[in-house]
Amino acid sequence: MRANPIGVFDSGVGGLNVLRKCAELMPDEKFIYLADEARMPYGVKPAAEIRLAALQSAERLFSMNCKALVVACNTATVTAIDDIRALFSTRPVIGLEPAVKPCYRELGKSGRAVALVTAATYNSAKFARLVETCDGKIIPLAVPELAKLIEDHTDDIRAIAPFVRDVLAPYKNAEAVILGCSHYTYIADLIREAYDGDVKIYDGATGAAERLRYCLAISDLTAPIGVGGGIRFYSTYVRDV
Ligand code: DGL
């Protein structure tokens, strides 16, 4: 079992940022990445649809003998991680949470931060509870069209710079921006530019990778050293030919 792969999924390319962190931290592990591109974007769908999609991705990865699962998507995590854990209770399941807590801890006395999220994350009880614990210092901001815009512009990300600037314009005084969707890592530089470099950016990917390493270790599932890691990629997208 220790040599088995780790499943990682997202609705599209966003989770690749989480996968990269995991692979860098655990080079001996094998990963299987599943992009649910046929159903992307998750963030504008009803919770029941997101839950079904996430459960099907989890099922597919566990049926490929994955020893653990990373839900590399904030939207799927807030919506479905409890259901995934209930169904696959014998395997570690790691979620991706917006880095609200670390950001809140590090904010200056009168500092404020914007948490950029999808509409589904914004509307979820889990995210609302997380924000509630932060004395009004974290301003949640749903940008429903952003994940799909990023998915469609990974090759020419600069094309969406004006959109990003406009979204953040009302929050000029923010000290930090929290990337509450794994797709948003692709626009970290555009966000910095929108603040002329004067902003801190918080991403949950490193935290998820560290959590995975810890969960593997305590479950005695860490891959043997020297066998060789690797990554396989799958997508649910079927092209018409
Ligand atoms: N990457 C996903 C997240 O972290 C959402 C993207 C989508 O809406 O499909 O929330």
CSV table of N, CA, C and O in Angstrom, one decimal, residues 25-144:
chain,number,residue,atom,x,y,z
A,25,LEU,N,7.4,18.5,-2.4
A,25,LEU,CA,7.7,18.1,-1.0
A,25,LEU,C,7.9,16.6,-0.8
A,25,LEU,O,8.6,16.2,0.1
A,26,MET,N,7.2,15.8,-1.7
A,26,MET,CA,7.3,14.4,-1.6
A,26,MET,C,7.7,13.7,-2.9
A,26,MET,O,6.9,13.1,-3.6
A,27,PRO,N,9.0,13.9,-3.3
A,27,PRO,CA,9.4,13.5,-4.6
A,27,PRO,C,9.4,12.0,-4.8
A,27,PRO,O,9.4,11.5,-5.9
A,28,ASP,N,9.3,11.2,-3.7
A,28,ASP,CA,9.2,9.7,-3.9
A,28,ASP,C,7.8,9.2,-4.1
A,28,ASP,O,7.6,8.0,-4.3
A,29,GLU,N,6.8,10.1,-4.0
A,29,GLU,CA,5.4,9.7,-4.1
A,29,GLU,C,5.0,9.7,-5.6
A,29,GLU,O,5.4,10.5,-6.4
A,30,LYS,N,4.0,8.8,-5.9
A,30,LYS,CA,3.4,8.7,-7.2
A,30,LYS,C,2.0,9.4,-7.1
A,30,LYS,O,1.3,9.2,-6.1
A,31,PHE,N,1.7,10.3,-8.1
A,31,PHE,CA,0.5,11.0,-8.0
A,31,PHE,C,-0.4,10.7,-9.3
A,31,PHE,O,0.2,10.5,-10.4
A,32,ILE,N,-1.7,10.7,-9.1
A,32,ILE,CA,-2.6,10.7,-10.2
A,32,ILE,C,-3.5,11.9,-10.2
A,32,ILE,O,-4.1,12.1,-9.2
A,33,TYR,N,-3.4,12.7,-11.2
A,33,TYR,CA,-4.1,14.0,-11.2
A,33,TYR,C,-5.4,13.8,-12.1
A,33,TYR,O,-5.2,13.4,-13.3
A,34,LEU,N,-6.5,14.2,-11.6
A,34,LEU,CA,-7.8,14.1,-12.4
A,34,LEU,C,-8.4,15.5,-12.5
A,34,LEU,O,-8.7,16.2,-11.4
A,35,ALA,N,-8.5,16.0,-13.7
A,35,ALA,CA,-9.1,17.3,-13.9
A,35,ALA,C,-10.6,17.0,-14.4
A,35,ALA,O,-10.7,16.4,-15.5
A,36,ASP,N,-11.5,17.5,-13.7
A,36,ASP,CA,-12.9,17.3,-14.1
A,36,ASP,C,-13.4,18.4,-15.0
A,36,ASP,O,-14.4,19.0,-14.8
A,37,GLU,N,-12.7,18.5,-16.2
A,37,GLU,CA,-12.9,19.6,-17.1
A,37,GLU,C,-14.3,19.6,-17.7
A,37,GLU,O,-14.8,20.6,-18.1
A,38,ALA,N,-14.9,18.4,-17.8
A,38,ALA,CA,-16.2,18.2,-18.4
A,38,ALA,C,-17.2,19.0,-17.6
A,38,ALA,O,-18.2,19.5,-18.2
A,39,ARG,N,-17.0,19.2,-16.3
A,39,ARG,CA,-18.0,19.8,-15.4
A,39,ARG,C,-17.5,21.2,-14.9
A,39,ARG,O,-18.1,21.8,-14.0
A,40,MET,N,-16.3,21.6,-15.4
A,40,MET,CA,-15.7,22.9,-14.9
A,40,MET,C,-16.6,24.0,-15.5
A,40,MET,O,-17.0,24.0,-16.6
A,41,PRO,N,-17.0,25.1,-14.8
A,41,PRO,CA,-16.6,25.4,-13.4
A,41,PRO,C,-17.5,24.9,-12.4
A,41,PRO,O,-18.7,24.8,-12.6
A,42,TYR,N,-17.0,24.4,-11.2
A,42,TYR,CA,-17.8,23.9,-10.1
A,42,TYR,C,-18.5,25.1,-9.4
A,42,TYR,O,-19.6,25.0,-8.9
A,43,GLY,N,-17.7,26.2,-9.3
A,43,GLY,CA,-18.1,27.3,-8.4
A,43,GLY,C,-19.4,28.0,-8.6
A,43,GLY,O,-19.9,28.7,-7.7
A,44,VAL,N,-20.0,27.8,-9.8
A,44,VAL,CA,-21.3,28.4,-10.1
A,44,VAL,C,-22.4,27.4,-10.1
A,44,VAL,O,-23.6,27.7,-10.4
A,45,LYS,N,-22.1,26.2,-9.7
A,45,LYS,CA,-23.1,25.1,-9.7
A,45,LYS,C,-23.8,24.9,-8.3
A,45,LYS,O,-23.2,25.3,-7.3
A,46,PRO,N,-25.0,24.3,-8.3
A,46,PRO,CA,-25.6,24.1,-7.0
A,46,PRO,C,-24.8,23.1,-6.2
A,46,PRO,O,-24.1,22.2,-6.8
A,47,ALA,N,-24.9,23.1,-4.9
A,47,ALA,CA,-24.1,22.3,-4.0
A,47,ALA,C,-24.3,20.8,-4.3
A,47,ALA,O,-23.3,20.0,-4.3
A,48,ALA,N,-25.5,20.4,-4.6
A,48,ALA,CA,-25.7,19.0,-4.9
A,48,ALA,C,-25.0,18.5,-6.1
A,48,ALA,O,-24.4,17.4,-6.1
A,49,GLU,N,-24.9,19.3,-7.1
A,49,GLU,CA,-24.1,18.9,-8.3
A,49,GLU,C,-22.6,18.9,-8.0
A,49,GLU,O,-21.9,18.0,-8.5
A,50,ILE,N,-22.1,19.8,-7.2
A,50,ILE,CA,-20.7,19.8,-6.9
A,50,ILE,C,-20.4,18.6,-6.1
A,50,ILE,O,-19.3,17.9,-6.3
A,51,ARG,N,-21.3,18.2,-5.1
A,51,ARG,CA,-21.1,17.1,-4.3
A,51,ARG,C,-21.0,15.8,-5.1
A,51,ARG,O,-20.1,15.0,-4.9
A,52,LEU,N,-21.9,15.7,-6.1
A,52,LEU,CA,-21.9,14.5,-6.9
A,52,LEU,C,-20.6,14.4,-7.7
A,52,LEU,O,-20.0,13.3,-7.8
A,53,ALA,N,-20.2,15.5,-8.3
A,53,ALA,CA,-19.0,15.5,-9.1
A,53,ALA,C,-17.8,15.2,-8.3
A,53,ALA,O,-16.9,14.3,-8.7
A,54,ALA,N,-17.7,15.7,-7.1
A,54,ALA,CA,-16.6,15.4,-6.2
A,54,ALA,C,-16.5,14.0,-5.8
A,54,ALA,O,-15.5,13.3,-5.8
A,55,LEU,N,-17.7,13.4,-5.5
A,55,LEU,CA,-17.8,12.0,-5.1
A,55,LEU,C,-17.4,11.1,-6.2
A,55,LEU,O,-16.7,10.1,-6.0
A,56,GLN,N,-17.8,11.5,-7.4
A,56,GLN,CA,-17.4,10.6,-8.6
A,56,GLN,C,-15.9,10.7,-8.8
A,56,GLN,O,-15.3,9.7,-9.2
A,57,SER,N,-15.3,11.9,-8.7
A,57,SER,CA,-13.8,12.0,-8.8
A,57,SER,C,-13.1,11.1,-7.8
A,57,SER,O,-12.2,10.4,-8.1
A,58,ALA,N,-13.6,11.2,-6.5
A,58,ALA,CA,-13.0,10.5,-5.4
A,58,ALA,C,-13.1,9.0,-5.7
A,58,ALA,O,-12.1,8.2,-5.6
A,59,GLU,N,-14.3,8.6,-6.1
A,59,GLU,CA,-14.5,7.2,-6.4
A,59,GLU,C,-13.6,6.7,-7.5
A,59,GLU,O,-13.0,5.6,-7.4
A,60,ARG,N,-13.4,7.5,-8.6
A,60,ARG,CA,-12.6,7.1,-9.7
A,60,ARG,C,-11.1,6.9,-9.2
A,60,ARG,O,-10.4,6.0,-9.6
A,61,LEU,N,-10.7,7.9,-8.4
A,61,LEU,CA,-9.3,7.8,-8.0
A,61,LEU,C,-9.0,6.7,-7.0
A,61,LEU,O,-8.0,5.9,-7.1
A,62,PHE,N,-10.0,6.4,-6.1
A,62,PHE,CA,-9.8,5.3,-5.2
A,62,PHE,C,-9.9,4.0,-5.9
A,62,PHE,O,-9.3,3.0,-5.5
A,63,SER,N,-10.7,4.0,-7.0
A,63,SER,CA,-10.8,2.7,-7.8
A,63,SER,C,-9.5,2.4,-8.5
A,63,SER,O,-9.2,1.3,-9.1
A,64,MET,N,-8.6,3.5,-8.6
A,64,MET,CA,-7.3,3.3,-9.2
A,64,MET,C,-6.2,3.0,-8.1
A,64,MET,O,-5.0,3.2,-8.3
A,65,ASN,N,-6.7,2.5,-7.0
A,65,ASN,CA,-5.8,2.1,-5.9
A,65,ASN,C,-5.1,3.2,-5.2
A,65,ASN,O,-4.0,3.0,-4.7
A,66,CYS,N,-5.6,4.4,-5.2
A,66,CYS,CA,-5.0,5.5,-4.5
A,66,CYS,C,-5.0,5.2,-3.0
A,66,CYS,O,-6.0,4.8,-2.4
A,67,LYS,N,-3.9,5.5,-2.3
A,67,LYS,CA,-3.8,5.3,-0.9
A,67,LYS,C,-4.3,6.5,-0.1
A,67,LYS,O,-4.6,6.4,1.1
A,68,ALA,N,-4.4,7.7,-0.8
A,68,ALA,CA,-4.8,8.9,-0.1
A,68,ALA,C,-5.4,9.8,-1.2
A,68,ALA,O,-5.2,9.6,-2.4
A,69,LEU,N,-6.1,10.8,-0.8
A,69,LEU,CA,-6.8,11.7,-1.8
A,69,LEU,C,-6.5,13.2,-1.4
A,69,LEU,O,-6.7,13.5,-0.2
A,70,VAL,N,-6.2,14.0,-2.3
A,70,VAL,CA,-6.2,15.5,-2.1
A,70,VAL,C,-7.3,16.1,-2.9
A,70,VAL,O,-7.3,16.0,-4.1
A,71,VAL,N,-8.2,16.8,-2.2
A,71,VAL,CA,-9.2,17.5,-2.9
A,71,VAL,C,-8.6,18.9,-3.2
A,71,VAL,O,-8.6,19.8,-2.3
A,72,ALA,N,-8.0,19.1,-4.4
A,72,ALA,CA,-7.2,20.3,-4.6
A,72,ALA,C,-8.1,21.4,-5.1
A,72,ALA,O,-7.7,22.1,-6.1
A,73,CYS,N,-9.2,21.6,-4.5
A,73,CYS,CA,-10.2,22.5,-4.9
A,73,CYS,C,-11.0,23.0,-3.7
A,73,CYS,O,-11.5,22.2,-2.9
A,74,ASN,N,-11.0,24.3,-3.5
A,74,ASN,CA,-11.6,24.9,-2.3
A,74,ASN,C,-13.1,24.6,-2.3
A,74,ASN,O,-13.8,24.3,-1.3
A,75,THR,N,-13.7,24.7,-3.5
A,75,THR,CA,-15.1,24.6,-3.7
A,75,THR,C,-15.6,23.2,-3.4
A,75,THR,O,-16.6,23.0,-2.6
A,76,ALA,N,-14.9,22.2,-3.9
A,76,ALA,CA,-15.2,20.8,-3.6
A,76,ALA,C,-15.0,20.5,-2.1
A,76,ALA,O,-15.7,19.7,-1.5
A,77,THR,N,-13.9,21.1,-1.6
A,77,THR,CA,-13.6,20.8,-0.2
A,77,THR,C,-14.8,21.3,0.7
A,77,THR,O,-15.3,20.6,1.6
A,78,VAL,N,-15.2,22.6,0.6
A,78,VAL,CA,-16.2,23.1,1.5
A,78,VAL,C,-17.6,22.4,1.3
A,78,VAL,O,-18.4,22.3,2.2
A,79,THR,N,-17.8,21.9,0.0
A,79,THR,CA,-19.1,21.3,-0.3
A,79,THR,C,-19.1,19.8,0.0
A,79,THR,O,-20.2,19.3,0.4
A,80,ALA,N,-18.0,19.1,-0.2
A,80,ALA,CA,-18.2,17.7,-0.2
A,80,ALA,C,-17.2,16.9,0.6
A,80,ALA,O,-17.2,15.7,0.7
A,81,ILE,N,-16.2,17.5,1.3
A,81,ILE,CA,-15.2,16.7,2.0
A,81,ILE,C,-15.8,15.8,3.1
A,81,ILE,O,-15.3,14.7,3.2
A,82,ASP,N,-16.8,16.3,3.7
A,82,ASP,CA,-17.4,15.4,4.8
A,82,ASP,C,-18.0,14.2,4.2
A,82,ASP,O,-17.8,13.1,4.8
A,83,ASP,N,-18.6,14.3,3.0
A,83,ASP,CA,-19.2,13.2,2.4
A,83,ASP,C,-18.2,12.2,1.9
A,83,ASP,O,-18.3,11.0,2.0
A,84,ILE,N,-17.1,12.8,1.3
A,84,ILE,CA,-16.0,11.9,0.8
A,84,ILE,C,-15.4,11.1,2.0
A,84,ILE,O,-15.2,9.9,1.9
A,85,ARG,N,-15.1,11.9,3.1
A,85,ARG,CA,-14.5,11.2,4.2
A,85,ARG,C,-15.4,10.1,4.8
A,85,ARG,O,-15.0,9.0,5.2
A,86,ALA,N,-16.7,10.4,4.8
A,86,ALA,CA,-17.7,9.4,5.3
A,86,ALA,C,-17.7,8.1,4.4
A,86,ALA,O,-17.7,7.0,4.9
A,87,LEU,N,-17.6,8.3,3.1
A,87,LEU,CA,-17.6,7.2,2.2
A,87,LEU,C,-16.3,6.4,2.1
A,87,LEU,O,-16.3,5.2,1.9
A,88,PHE,N,-15.2,7.1,2.3
A,88,PHE,CA,-13.9,6.5,2.1
A,88,PHE,C,-13.1,6.6,3.4
A,88,PHE,O,-12.1,7.3,3.5
A,89,SER,N,-13.7,6.1,4.5
A,89,SER,CA,-13.2,6.4,5.8
A,89,SER,C,-11.9,5.8,6.2
A,89,SER,O,-11.3,6.1,7.2
A,90,THR,N,-11.5,4.8,5.4
A,90,THR,CA,-10.2,4.1,5.7
A,90,THR,C,-9.0,4.8,5.1
A,90,THR,O,-7.9,4.4,5.3
A,91,ARG,N,-9.2,5.9,4.3
A,91,ARG,CA,-8.1,6.5,3.6
A,91,ARG,C,-8.0,8.0,4.0
A,91,ARG,O,-9.0,8.6,4.2
A,92,PRO,N,-6.7,8.5,4.1
A,92,PRO,CA,-6.6,9.9,4.4
A,92,PRO,C,-7.2,10.8,3.2
A,92,PRO,O,-6.8,10.5,2.1
A,93,VAL,N,-8.0,11.8,3.6
A,93,VAL,CA,-8.5,12.7,2.6
A,93,VAL,C,-8.2,14.1,3.0
A,93,VAL,O,-8.6,14.5,4.1
A,94,ILE,N,-7.4,14.8,2.2
A,94,ILE,CA,-6.9,16.1,2.6
A,94,ILE,C,-7.6,17.1,1.7
A,94,ILE,O,-7.7,17.0,0.5
A,95,GLY,N,-8.1,18.2,2.3
A,95,GLY,CA,-8.8,19.2,1.6
A,95,GLY,C,-8.0,20.5,1.4
A,95,GLY,O,-6.9,20.6,2.0
A,96,LEU,N,-8.5,21.4,0.6
A,96,LEU,CA,-7.8,22.7,0.4
A,96,LEU,C,-8.7,23.8,1.0
A,96,LEU,O,-9.8,24.0,0.6
A,97,GLU,N,-8.2,24.5,2.0
A,97,GLU,CA,-8.9,25.5,2.7
A,97,GLU,C,-8.3,26.9,2.3
A,97,GLU,O,-7.1,27.0,2.3
A,98,PRO,N,-9.1,27.9,2.1
A,98,PRO,CA,-8.5,29.2,1.9
A,98,PRO,C,-7.7,29.6,3.2
A,98,PRO,O,-8.1,29.2,4.3
A,99,ALA,N,-6.5,30.2,3.0
A,99,ALA,CA,-5.6,30.4,4.1
A,99,ALA,C,-6.0,31.6,4.9
A,99,ALA,O,-5.3,32.5,5.2
A,100,VAL,N,-7.3,31.5,5.4
A,100,VAL,CA,-7.9,32.6,6.2
A,100,VAL,C,-7.2,32.7,7.5
A,100,VAL,O,-6.8,33.8,8.0
A,101,LYS,N,-6.9,31.6,8.2
A,101,LYS,CA,-6.4,31.6,9.5
A,101,LYS,C,-4.9,32.2,9.6
A,101,LYS,O,-4.7,33.1,10.3
A,102,PRO,N,-4.0,31.7,8.7
A,102,PRO,CA,-2.7,32.2,8.7
A,102,PRO,C,-2.7,33.7,8.4
A,102,PRO,O,-1.9,34.5,9.0
A,103,CYS,N,-3.5,34.1,7.5
A,103,CYS,CA,-3.6,35.5,7.1
A,103,CYS,C,-4.1,36.4,8.2
A,103,CYS,O,-3.4,37.4,8.6
A,104,TYR,N,-5.1,36.0,8.9
A,104,TYR,CA,-5.7,36.7,10.0
A,104,TYR,C,-4.6,36.9,11.1
A,104,TYR,O,-4.5,38.0,11.7
A,105,ARG,N,-3.9,35.8,11.4
A,105,ARG,CA,-2.8,35.8,12.4
A,105,ARG,C,-1.8,36.9,12.1
A,105,ARG,O,-1.2,37.5,13.0
A,106,GLU,N,-1.5,37.0,10.8
A,106,GLU,CA,-0.3,37.9,10.5
A,106,GLU,C,-0.8,39.3,10.1
A,106,GLU,O,0.1,40.2,9.8
A,107,LEU,N,-2.0,39.6,10.1
A,107,LEU,CA,-2.5,41.0,9.7
A,107,LEU,C,-2.1,42.0,10.7
A,107,LEU,O,-2.1,41.7,11.9
A,108,GLY,N,-1.8,43.2,10.3
A,108,GLY,CA,-1.5,44.3,11.2
A,108,GLY,C,-2.7,44.7,12.0
A,108,GLY,O,-3.8,44.2,11.7
A,109,LYS,N,-2.5,45.5,13.0
A,109,LYS,CA,-3.6,45.8,14.0
A,109,LYS,C,-4.9,46.3,13.3
A,109,LYS,O,-6.0,45.8,13.6
A,110,SER,N,-4.7,47.2,12.3
A,110,SER,CA,-5.9,47.7,11.6
A,110,SER,C,-6.0,47.1,10.2
A,110,SER,O,-6.7,47.7,9.4
A,111,GLY,N,-5.3,46.1,9.9
A,111,GLY,CA,-5.2,45.5,8.6
A,111,GLY,C,-6.5,44.8,8.2
A,111,GLY,O,-7.2,44.2,9.0
A,112,ARG,N,-6.7,44.8,6.9
A,112,ARG,CA,-7.9,44.1,6.3
A,112,ARG,C,-7.4,43.2,5.2
A,112,ARG,O,-6.4,43.6,4.5
A,113,ALA,N,-8.0,42.1,4.9
A,113,ALA,CA,-7.7,41.2,3.8
A,113,ALA,C,-8.9,40.9,3.0
A,113,ALA,O,-10.0,40.7,3.6
A,114,VAL,N,-8.7,40.7,1.7
A,114,VAL,CA,-9.8,40.3,0.8
A,114,VAL,C,-9.6,38.8,0.6
A,114,VAL,O,-8.5,38.3,0.2
A,115,ALA,N,-10.7,38.0,0.8
A,115,ALA,CA,-10.6,36.6,0.5
A,115,ALA,C,-11.4,36.3,-0.8
A,115,ALA,O,-12.6,36.4,-0.8
A,116,LEU,N,-10.7,36.1,-1.9
A,116,LEU,CA,-11.3,35.9,-3.2
A,116,LEU,C,-11.7,34.4,-3.3
A,116,LEU,O,-10.9,33.5,-3.1
A,117,VAL,N,-13.0,34.2,-3.6
A,117,VAL,CA,-13.5,32.8,-3.6
A,117,VAL,C,-14.5,32.6,-4.7
A,117,VAL,O,-15.0,33.6,-5.3
A,118,THR,N,-14.9,31.4,-5.0
A,118,THR,CA,-16.0,31.1,-6.0
A,118,THR,C,-17.4,31.4,-5.3
A,118,THR,O,-17.4,31.5,-4.0
A,119,ALA,N,-18.4,31.5,-6.0
A,119,ALA,CA,-19.7,31.7,-5.5
A,119,ALA,C,-20.1,30.6,-4.5
A,119,ALA,O,-20.7,30.8,-3.4
A,120,ALA,N,-19.8,29.4,-4.9
A,120,ALA,CA,-20.2,28.2,-4.0
A,120,ALA,C,-19.5,28.2,-2.7
A,120,ALA,O,-20.1,27.9,-1.7
A,121,THR,N,-18.2,28.6,-2.7
A,121,THR,CA,-17.5,28.7,-1.5
A,121,THR,C,-18.0,29.8,-0.6
A,121,THR,O,-18.2,29.7,0.6
A,122,TYR,N,-18.3,31.0,-1.3
A,122,TYR,CA,-18.9,32.1,-0.6
A,122,TYR,C,-20.1,31.7,0.2
A,122,TYR,O,-20.4,32.2,1.3
A,123,ASN,N,-21.0,30.9,-0.5
A,123,ASN,CA,-22.3,30.6,0.1
A,123,ASN,C,-22.3,29.4,1.1
A,123,ASN,O,-23.3,29.1,1.6
A,124,SER,N,-21.1,28.8,1.3
A,124,SER,CA,-21.0,27.6,2.1
A,124,SER,C,-20.9,28.0,3.6
A,124,SER,O,-20.3,29.0,4.0
A,125,ALA,N,-21.5,27.1,4.4
A,125,ALA,CA,-21.5,27.4,5.9
A,125,ALA,C,-20.1,27.2,6.4
A,125,ALA,O,-19.7,28.0,7.3
A,126,LYS,N,-19.3,26.3,5.9
A,126,LYS,CA,-17.9,26.1,6.3
A,126,LYS,C,-17.1,27.4,6.2
A,126,LYS,O,-16.4,27.8,7.1
A,127,PHE,N,-17.2,28.0,5.0
A,127,PHE,CA,-16.4,29.2,4.8
A,127,PHE,C,-16.9,30.4,5.6
A,127,PHE,O,-16.2,31.2,6.2
A,128,ALA,N,-18.3,30.5,5.8
A,128,ALA,CA,-18.9,31.5,6.6
A,128,ALA,C,-18.3,31.4,8.0
A,128,ALA,O,-18.0,32.4,8.6
A,129,ARG,N,-18.3,30.2,8.5
A,129,ARG,CA,-17.8,30.0,9.9
A,129,ARG,C,-16.3,30.4,10.0
A,129,ARG,O,-15.9,31.0,11.0
A,130,LEU,N,-15.5,30.1,9.0
A,130,LEU,CA,-14.1,30.5,9.0
A,130,LEU,C,-13.9,32.0,9.1
A,130,LEU,O,-13.1,32.5,9.9
A,131,VAL,N,-14.7,32.7,8.3
A,131,VAL,CA,-14.6,34.2,8.2
A,131,VAL,C,-15.1,34.8,9.5
A,131,VAL,O,-14.5,35.8,10.0
A,132,GLU,N,-16.1,34.2,10.1
A,132,GLU,CA,-16.8,34.8,11.3
A,132,GLU,C,-15.8,34.9,12.5
A,132,GLU,O,-15.9,35.7,13.3
A,133,THR,N,-14.8,34.0,12.5
A,133,THR,CA,-13.8,34.0,13.6
A,133,THR,C,-12.8,35.1,13.5
A,133,THR,O,-11.9,35.1,14.3
A,134,CYS,N,-12.9,35.9,12.5
A,134,CYS,CA,-11.8,36.9,12.2
A,134,CYS,C,-12.2,38.3,12.4
A,134,CYS,O,-11.6,39.2,11.8
A,135,ASP,N,-13.0,38.6,13.3
A,135,ASP,CA,-13.4,40.0,13.8
A,135,ASP,C,-13.6,41.0,12.6
A,135,ASP,O,-13.3,42.1,12.7
A,136,GLY,N,-14.2,40.5,11.6
A,136,GLY,CA,-14.5,41.4,10.5
A,136,GLY,C,-13.3,41.9,9.7
A,136,GLY,O,-13.4,42.7,8.8
A,137,LYS,N,-12.2,41.3,9.9
A,137,LYS,CA,-10.9,41.7,9.2
A,137,LYS,C,-10.8,41.0,7.8
A,137,LYS,O,-9.9,41.5,7.0
A,138,ILE,N,-11.5,40.0,7.6
A,138,ILE,CA,-11.4,39.3,6.3
A,138,ILE,C,-12.7,39.6,5.6
A,138,ILE,O,-13.8,39.2,6.0
A,139,ILE,N,-12.5,40.2,4.4
A,139,ILE,CA,-13.7,40.6,3.6
A,139,ILE,C,-13.8,39.5,2.5
A,139,ILE,O,-13.0,39.4,1.6
A,140,PRO,N,-14.9,38.7,2.6
A,140,PRO,CA,-15.1,37.7,1.5
A,140,PRO,C,-15.6,38.3,0.2
A,140,PRO,O,-16.4,39.2,0.3
A,141,LEU,N,-15.1,37.9,-0.9
A,141,LEU,CA,-15.5,38.4,-2.2
A,141,LEU,C,-15.6,37.3,-3.2
A,141,LEU,O,-14.6,36.6,-3.6
A,142,ALA,N,-16.9,37.1,-3.6
A,142,ALA,CA,-17.1,36.0,-4.6
A,142,ALA,C,-17.0,36.6,-6.0
A,142,ALA,O,-17.5,37.7,-6.3
A,143,VAL,N,-16.2,35.9,-6.9
A,143,VAL,CA,-16.0,36.4,-8.3
A,143,VAL,C,-16.4,35.2,-9.1
A,143,VAL,O,-15.6,34.4,-9.6
A,144,PRO,N,-17.7,35.0,-9.4
A,144,PRO,CA,-18.2,33.8,-10.1
A,144,PRO,C,-17.5,33.5,-11.4
A,144,PRO,O,-17.3,32.3,-11.7
